Short mmCIF file of C-alpha atoms in Angstrom, two decimals:
data_model
loop_
_atom_site.label_atom_id
_atom_site.label_comp_id
_atom_site.label_asym_id
_atom_site.label_seq_id
_atom_site.Cartn_x
_atom_site.Cartn_y
_atom_site.Cartn_z
CA UNK Q 229 -62.61 -58.47 -71.18
CA UNK Q 230 -62.80 -54.82 -70.85
CA UNK Q 231 -61.49 -53.35 -67.77
CA UNK Q 232 -63.83 -51.33 -65.41
CA UNK Q 233 -61.17 -49.78 -62.90
CA UNK Q 234 -57.33 -49.63 -63.40
CA UNK Q 235 -54.80 -51.24 -60.87
CA UNK Q 236 -55.55 -47.95 -58.30
CA UNK Q 237 -59.34 -48.76 -57.96
CA UNK Q 238 -60.24 -45.80 -60.19
CA UNK Q 239 -63.22 -46.64 -62.93
CA UNK Q 240 -61.43 -46.03 -66.74
CA UNK Q 241 -63.24 -43.26 -68.35
CA UNK Q 242 -62.55 -44.83 -71.53
CA UNK Q 243 -64.67 -47.95 -70.84
CA UNK Q 244 -67.71 -46.96 -72.79
CA UNK Q 245 -66.52 -47.52 -76.15
CA UNK Q 246 -64.17 -50.48 -75.23
CA UNK Q 247 -66.95 -52.33 -73.79
CA UNK Q 248 -69.11 -51.84 -76.83
CA UNK Q 249 -66.81 -53.11 -79.23
CA UNK Q 250 -66.07 -55.87 -77.22
CA UNK Q 251 -69.89 -57.32 -76.37
CA UNK Q 252 -70.80 -56.61 -79.58
CA UNK Q 253 -74.47 -55.92 -78.36
CA UNK Q 254 -74.54 -52.35 -79.67
CA UNK Q 255 -73.08 -51.59 -83.45
CA UNK Q 256 -71.10 -48.46 -83.71
CA UNK Q 257 -73.04 -45.76 -84.64
CA UNK Q 258 -76.26 -47.31 -82.79
CA UNK Q 259 -77.69 -45.17 -80.35
CA UNK Q 260 -78.41 -46.90 -76.76
CA UNK Q 261 -82.17 -47.21 -75.93
CA UNK Q 262 -83.44 -44.40 -73.22
CA UNK Q 263 -84.60 -45.91 -70.24
CA UNK Q 264 -87.32 -43.65 -68.72
CA UNK Q 265 -87.02 -42.94 -64.48
CA UNK Q 266 -83.94 -42.85 -62.14
CA UNK Q 267 -83.49 -46.51 -61.74
CA UNK Q 268 -81.63 -48.77 -64.36
CA UNK Q 269 -80.65 -52.84 -64.91
CA UNK Q 270 -77.31 -52.20 -66.51
CA UNK Q 271 -74.92 -54.78 -68.10
CA UNK Q 272 -71.33 -54.85 -69.07
CA UNK Q 273 -72.42 -52.60 -72.25
CA UNK Q 274 -74.08 -50.00 -70.46
CA UNK Q 275 -72.34 -49.80 -67.33
CA UNK Q 276 -69.91 -46.99 -68.31
CA UNK Q 277 -73.15 -44.65 -69.66
CA UNK Q 278 -75.35 -45.64 -66.85
CA UNK Q 279 -72.97 -45.36 -64.12
CA UNK Q 280 -69.45 -43.52 -64.49
CA UNK Q 281 -71.19 -41.23 -67.18
CA UNK Q 282 -74.19 -40.50 -65.34
CA UNK Q 283 -72.34 -39.72 -61.98
CA UNK Q 284 -70.58 -36.92 -63.55
CA UNK Q 285 -74.14 -35.53 -63.22
CA UNK Q 286 -75.41 -36.63 -60.03
CA UNK Q 287 -74.61 -39.55 -57.36
CA UNK Q 288 -75.30 -43.25 -58.98
CA UNK Q 289 -75.49 -45.96 -56.36
CA UNK Q 290 -74.87 -49.16 -58.04
CA UNK Q 291 -76.59 -52.45 -56.49
CA UNK Q 292 -74.96 -55.54 -57.06
CA UNK Q 293 -77.57 -58.82 -56.39
CA UNK Q 294 -78.72 -61.81 -57.87
CA UNK Q 295 -82.28 -63.54 -57.36
CA UNK Q 296 -81.22 -66.33 -54.84
CA UNK Q 297 -80.09 -63.79 -52.23
CA UNK Q 298 -82.39 -63.21 -49.53
CA UNK Q 299 -80.78 -59.98 -48.05
CA UNK Q 300 -81.01 -58.49 -51.65
CA UNK Q 301 -84.63 -58.92 -51.72
CA UNK Q 302 -84.60 -56.89 -48.36
CA UNK Q 303 -82.19 -54.13 -49.47
CA UNK Q 304 -82.89 -53.66 -52.85
CA UNK Q 305 -86.68 -52.18 -52.48
CA UNK Q 306 -85.35 -49.96 -49.77
CA UNK Q 307 -82.81 -48.33 -52.35
CA UNK Q 308 -85.44 -48.16 -54.84
CA UNK Q 309 -87.64 -46.18 -52.32
CA UNK Q 310 -85.00 -43.75 -51.29
CA UNK Q 311 -83.98 -42.99 -54.90
CA UNK Q 312 -87.57 -42.30 -55.71
CA UNK Q 313 -87.89 -39.88 -52.90
CA UNK Q 314 -84.95 -38.03 -53.94
CA UNK Q 315 -86.50 -37.31 -57.14
CA UNK Q 316 -83.73 -37.13 -59.59
CA UNK Q 317 -81.14 -36.12 -57.33
CA UNK Q 318 -79.54 -39.38 -57.36
CA UNK Q 319 -79.96 -42.68 -59.42
CA UNK Q 320 -79.91 -46.25 -59.03
CA UNK Q 321 -78.32 -48.74 -61.15
CA UNK Q 322 -78.84 -52.53 -60.12
CA UNK Q 323 -76.21 -55.31 -61.28
CA UNK Q 324 -77.54 -59.00 -61.30
CA UNK Q 325 -74.06 -60.34 -60.64
CA UNK Q 326 -75.60 -63.55 -62.28
CA UNK Q 327 -75.81 -62.25 -65.72
CA UNK Q 328 -72.83 -59.90 -65.35
CA UNK Q 329 -70.22 -61.63 -63.90
CA UNK Q 330 -67.56 -59.88 -65.77
CA UNK Q 331 -68.64 -56.50 -63.80
CA UNK Q 332 -68.48 -58.17 -60.13
CA UNK Q 333 -65.07 -59.88 -61.29
CA UNK Q 334 -63.55 -56.32 -62.44
CA UNK Q 335 -64.92 -54.58 -59.12
CA UNK Q 336 -64.07 -57.45 -56.99
CA UNK Q 337 -67.47 -58.14 -55.67
CA UNK Q 338 -66.80 -61.01 -52.95
CA UNK Q 339 -70.25 -61.20 -51.49
CA UNK Q 340 -73.98 -59.59 -52.11
CA UNK Q 341 -75.52 -57.41 -51.53
CA UNK Q 342 -72.47 -54.97 -52.13
CA UNK Q 343 -73.49 -51.43 -52.87
CA UNK Q 344 -70.98 -48.75 -54.50
CA UNK Q 345 -71.84 -45.07 -54.91
CA UNK Q 346 -70.13 -43.13 -57.64
CA UNK Q 347 -69.64 -39.35 -57.92
CA UNK Q 348 -67.84 -37.38 -60.77
CA UNK Q 349 -67.14 -41.18 -62.33
CA UNK Q 350 -65.40 -42.58 -59.02
CA UNK Q 351 -66.39 -44.92 -56.40
CA UNK Q 352 -66.66 -42.51 -53.34
CA UNK Q 353 -68.59 -44.80 -50.86
CA UNK Q 354 -70.13 -48.06 -50.22
CA UNK Q 355 -70.94 -51.26 -47.72
CA UNK Q 356 -71.82 -54.84 -47.95
CA UNK Q 357 -74.71 -56.48 -46.50
CA UNK Q 358 -78.39 -55.55 -45.69
CA UNK Q 359 -78.12 -52.73 -43.38
CA UNK Q 360 -81.20 -51.11 -41.34
CA UNK Q 361 -83.27 -48.39 -43.10
CA UNK Q 362 -81.83 -45.70 -40.73
CA UNK Q 363 -78.22 -46.30 -41.89
CA UNK Q 364 -79.49 -46.57 -45.77
CA UNK Q 365 -80.74 -43.41 -44.97
CA UNK Q 366 -77.26 -41.70 -43.90
CA UNK Q 367 -75.75 -43.24 -46.48
CA UNK Q 368 -78.24 -41.55 -48.95
CA UNK Q 369 -78.19 -38.12 -47.43
CA UNK Q 370 -74.31 -38.28 -47.29
CA UNK Q 371 -74.16 -38.71 -51.08
CA UNK Q 372 -76.88 -35.99 -51.59
CA UNK Q 373 -75.48 -33.72 -49.42
CA UNK Q 374 -77.05 -30.15 -49.76
CA UNK Q 375 -78.94 -31.17 -52.94
CA UNK Q 376 -81.53 -33.33 -50.80
CA UNK Q 377 -83.84 -30.60 -49.47
CA UNK Q 378 -86.61 -32.08 -51.19
CA UNK Q 379 -86.55 -35.59 -51.12
CA UNK Q 380 -85.45 -37.81 -48.30
CA UNK Q 381 -84.30 -34.85 -46.45
CA UNK Q 382 -87.41 -33.24 -46.05
CA UNK Q 383 -89.00 -36.11 -44.44
CA UNK Q 384 -85.87 -36.64 -42.29
CA UNK Q 385 -86.28 -32.90 -41.00
CA UNK Q 386 -90.32 -33.43 -40.57
CA UNK Q 387 -89.28 -36.65 -38.45
CA UNK Q 388 -86.84 -35.00 -36.33
CA UNK Q 389 -88.98 -31.99 -35.68
CA UNK Q 390 -92.05 -34.22 -34.54
CA UNK Q 391 -89.65 -36.38 -32.62
CA UNK Q 392 -88.66 -32.93 -30.80
CA UNK Q 393 -92.00 -32.16 -30.22
CA UNK Q 394 -92.83 -35.57 -28.61
CA UNK Q 395 -89.96 -35.33 -26.68
CA UNK Q 396 -90.82 -31.96 -25.02
CA UNK Q 397 -94.33 -33.28 -24.23
CA UNK Q 398 -96.28 -31.77 -27.21
CA UNK Q 399 -97.98 -34.50 -28.14
CA UNK Q 400 -101.02 -32.79 -30.49
CA UNK Q 401 -98.15 -30.96 -32.43
CA UNK Q 402 -96.22 -34.22 -32.89
CA UNK Q 403 -99.12 -36.10 -33.96
CA UNK Q 404 -99.85 -33.67 -36.92
CA UNK Q 405 -96.43 -33.69 -37.76
CA UNK Q 406 -96.37 -37.61 -38.52
CA UNK Q 407 -99.76 -37.65 -39.99
CA UNK Q 408 -98.32 -35.09 -42.20
CA UNK Q 409 -95.47 -37.22 -43.17
CA UNK Q 410 -97.82 -40.11 -43.66
CA UNK Q 411 -99.86 -38.36 -45.97
CA UNK Q 412 -96.62 -37.77 -48.23
CA UNK Q 413 -94.97 -41.19 -47.57
CA UNK Q 414 -97.59 -43.83 -46.60
CA UNK Q 415 -96.34 -46.66 -44.25
CA UNK Q 416 -93.27 -44.62 -43.26
CA UNK Q 417 -91.75 -46.98 -40.32
CA UNK Q 418 -90.39 -43.82 -38.21
CA UNK Q 419 -93.69 -41.65 -38.75
CA UNK Q 420 -95.80 -44.78 -38.04
CA UNK Q 421 -94.15 -45.40 -34.89
CA UNK Q 422 -94.20 -41.69 -33.49
CA UNK Q 423 -97.75 -41.51 -34.39
CA UNK Q 424 -98.28 -44.66 -32.41
CA UNK Q 425 -96.12 -43.63 -29.44
CA UNK Q 426 -98.35 -40.48 -29.39
CA UNK Q 427 -101.37 -42.51 -28.91
CA UNK Q 428 -99.54 -44.74 -26.41
CA UNK Q 429 -98.31 -41.33 -24.36
CA UNK Q 430 -102.04 -40.38 -24.60
CA UNK Q 431 -103.20 -43.61 -23.11
CA UNK Q 432 -105.09 -44.55 -26.09
CA UNK Q 433 -103.30 -48.13 -26.41
CA UNK Q 434 -105.85 -49.51 -28.87
CA UNK Q 435 -105.52 -46.72 -31.33
CA UNK Q 436 -101.61 -47.15 -30.66
CA UNK Q 437 -101.69 -50.95 -31.55
CA UNK Q 438 -104.09 -50.14 -34.40
CA UNK Q 439 -101.46 -47.49 -36.06
CA UNK Q 440 -98.68 -49.98 -36.13
CA UNK Q 441 -100.64 -51.58 -38.53
CA UNK Q 442 -100.00 -49.12 -41.05
CA UNK Q 443 -96.56 -49.64 -41.62
CA UNK Q 444 -95.40 -50.88 -44.72
CA UNK Q 445 -94.38 -54.68 -45.16
CA UNK Q 446 -90.59 -53.66 -45.51
CA UNK Q 447 -90.68 -51.46 -42.66
CA UNK Q 448 -92.13 -53.73 -40.21
CA UNK Q 449 -88.71 -54.55 -38.66
CA UNK Q 450 -87.75 -51.22 -38.19
CA UNK Q 451 -86.05 -50.17 -35.15
CA UNK Q 452 -88.85 -47.50 -34.29
CA UNK Q 453 -91.65 -50.09 -34.78
CA UNK Q 454 -90.15 -52.82 -32.68
CA UNK Q 455 -89.50 -50.24 -29.78
CA UNK Q 456 -93.18 -49.15 -29.73
CA UNK Q 457 -94.32 -53.08 -29.94
CA UNK Q 458 -92.00 -53.52 -26.90
CA UNK Q 459 -93.86 -50.92 -25.28
CA UNK Q 460 -96.96 -52.16 -25.92
CA UNK Q 461 -95.83 -55.60 -24.55
CA UNK Q 462 -94.33 -54.06 -21.53
CA UNK Q 463 -98.27 -51.91 -21.09
CA UNK Q 464 -100.07 -55.39 -21.10
CA UNK Q 465 -97.80 -57.04 -18.85
CA UNK Q 466 -97.73 -54.29 -16.22
CA UNK Q 467 -101.65 -54.46 -16.48
CA UNK Q 468 -101.71 -57.66 -14.09
CA UNK Q 469 -99.43 -56.00 -11.97
CA UNK Q 470 -100.61 -56.19 -8.42
CA UNK Q 471 -100.28 -53.66 -5.66
CA UNK Q 472 -96.61 -52.45 -5.46
CA UNK Q 473 -96.70 -52.39 -1.23
CA UNK Q 474 -97.95 -55.80 -1.14
CA UNK Q 475 -95.06 -57.17 -3.67
CA UNK Q 476 -92.25 -54.96 -1.79
CA UNK Q 477 -93.20 -56.36 1.30
CA UNK Q 478 -93.25 -60.21 -0.07
CA UNK Q 479 -89.79 -59.44 -1.54
CA UNK Q 480 -88.64 -58.04 1.90
CA UNK Q 481 -89.90 -60.84 3.95
CA UNK Q 482 -88.54 -63.50 1.30
CA UNK Q 483 -85.85 -61.88 -1.16
CA UNK Q 484 -86.24 -65.86 -3.02
CA UNK Q 485 -89.69 -65.27 -3.68
CA UNK Q 486 -88.68 -64.41 -7.42
CA UNK Q 487 -92.37 -64.48 -8.82
CA UNK Q 488 -93.21 -61.52 -6.15
CA UNK Q 489 -89.74 -59.98 -7.37
CA UNK Q 490 -90.89 -60.10 -11.05
CA UNK Q 491 -94.27 -59.15 -10.48
CA UNK Q 492 -92.48 -55.96 -8.58
CA UNK Q 493 -90.54 -55.46 -11.89
CA UNK Q 494 -93.37 -54.94 -13.55
CA UNK Q 495 -95.16 -52.96 -11.62
CA UNK Q 496 -92.29 -50.34 -10.80
CA UNK Q 497 -91.86 -49.92 -14.68
CA UNK Q 498 -95.77 -49.45 -15.40
CA UNK Q 499 -95.00 -46.68 -12.56
CA UNK Q 500 -92.23 -45.04 -14.66
CA UNK Q 501 -89.40 -46.61 -12.39
CA UNK Q 502 -87.61 -48.15 -15.20
CA UNK Q 503 -84.08 -48.61 -13.78
CA UNK Q 504 -85.38 -49.47 -10.68
CA UNK Q 505 -87.33 -52.53 -12.74
CA UNK Q 506 -84.22 -53.40 -14.21
CA UNK Q 507 -82.27 -53.85 -11.01
CA UNK Q 508 -84.89 -56.16 -9.92
CA UNK Q 509 -84.76 -58.33 -12.86
CA UNK Q 510 -81.03 -58.41 -12.80
CA UNK Q 511 -81.31 -59.44 -9.15
CA UNK Q 512 -83.50 -62.63 -10.56
CA UNK Q 513 -80.89 -63.26 -13.07
CA UNK Q 514 -78.25 -63.21 -10.23
CA UNK Q 515 -80.17 -65.72 -8.09
CA UNK Q 516 -81.35 -68.45 -10.66
CA UNK Q 517 -80.87 -67.28 -14.24
CA UNK Q 518 -83.48 -69.88 -15.78
CA UNK Q 519 -85.96 -69.24 -13.41
CA UNK Q 520 -89.35 -69.46 -15.03
CA UNK Q 521 -87.98 -70.32 -18.63
CA UNK Q 522 -85.58 -67.39 -18.60
CA UNK Q 523 -88.56 -64.93 -18.00
CA UNK Q 524 -86.37 -62.23 -16.41
CA UNK Q 525 -83.90 -62.10 -19.18
CA UNK Q 526 -86.41 -62.29 -21.64
CA UNK Q 527 -88.16 -58.99 -19.94
CA UNK Q 528 -85.31 -57.46 -19.89
CA UNK Q 529 -84.63 -58.04 -23.80
CA UNK Q 530 -88.31 -56.32 -24.25
CA UNK Q 531 -87.20 -53.26 -22.25
CA UNK Q 532 -83.77 -53.35 -24.18
CA UNK Q 533 -86.17 -53.19 -27.49
CA UNK Q 534 -88.24 -50.34 -25.90
CA UNK Q 535 -85.67 -48.06 -25.02
CA UNK Q 536 -83.18 -48.49 -27.79
CA UNK Q 537 -79.46 -50.02 -28.28
CA UNK Q 538 -78.38 -46.51 -27.91
CA UNK Q 539 -80.32 -45.56 -24.44
CA UNK Q 540 -77.57 -45.26 -21.99
CA UNK Q 541 -79.78 -47.33 -19.66
CA UNK Q 542 -79.68 -50.36 -22.50
CA UNK Q 543 -76.00 -50.56 -22.50
CA UNK Q 544 -75.72 -50.28 -19.03
CA UNK Q 545 -78.10 -53.08 -18.14
CA UNK Q 546 -76.52 -55.12 -21.14
CA UNK Q 547 -73.07 -54.64 -19.53
CA UNK Q 548 -74.50 -56.14 -16.41
CA UNK Q 549 -76.52 -58.89 -18.09
CA UNK Q 550 -73.55 -60.14 -19.64
CA UNK Q 551 -71.77 -59.96 -16.63
CA UNK Q 552 -74.15 -62.16 -14.86
CA UNK Q 553 -74.64 -64.73 -17.88
CA UNK Q 554 -70.71 -65.12 -18.20
CA UNK Q 555 -69.30 -65.05 -14.84
#
């Protein structure tokens, strides 16, 4: 068996000739058939040329997968799209471990999907398991460095500019930027979510819902999409909220009236008082964590999705919720 790595983990530069002689599939002097595009399927006989040699010119991502692996089916299309967006700035080599167990053994692949990145004939980065698209883009951007100004980097820059405009209240500019991104990259989940949020902020709930339907299938579970879906769910719930003054009076008169407290939380959130709404929901959990089939906890989870996992309000409220649930 030809060795892909030496005892220190470094790929062996002499792999190409040794592998071909061992495999016997490419006779000496017979040129390897050219494969078009930036994405290839590798075998033991082609690994050296497709990965080690090719990585001397551009970064090469190697995706170890198998047909029976569910997470592989999620990760693979994302990798292919990001590599295609990079327009030749990097390449993707896919290795089916069922057909190429020797490669998996030599590179010590213990679970799939596993992804390695090669530069200058050496592995420089990698990860195991299916990761979110945002993390995958960061992985690609790190590989590209300053060479990715056109592909994924251009989209990321435009998304950043659109998000800044939306944060500053310039909904019109943000909507135009998100629209331009979607023309270049149809179904981009971050752009779809951003455009839907523009409609949401302008009060056009129906168009926000319809815009979410534009997301491509592999982006439907993206954090940005889930956040807008959660905001829309909160809007729908808030529509049924009664007058806040009346609800406050009911809660003050009878603190154990959890339905009134829950409705008050919905109304407060609809008015933009999200932190106060969170306080009311946590108080319900403190008094009766199982009330109305965990309605308060479920509403808190919806708020967490809407705010995102890194929002300080989410982090604080999750900590308080955990303290109540496990005390």
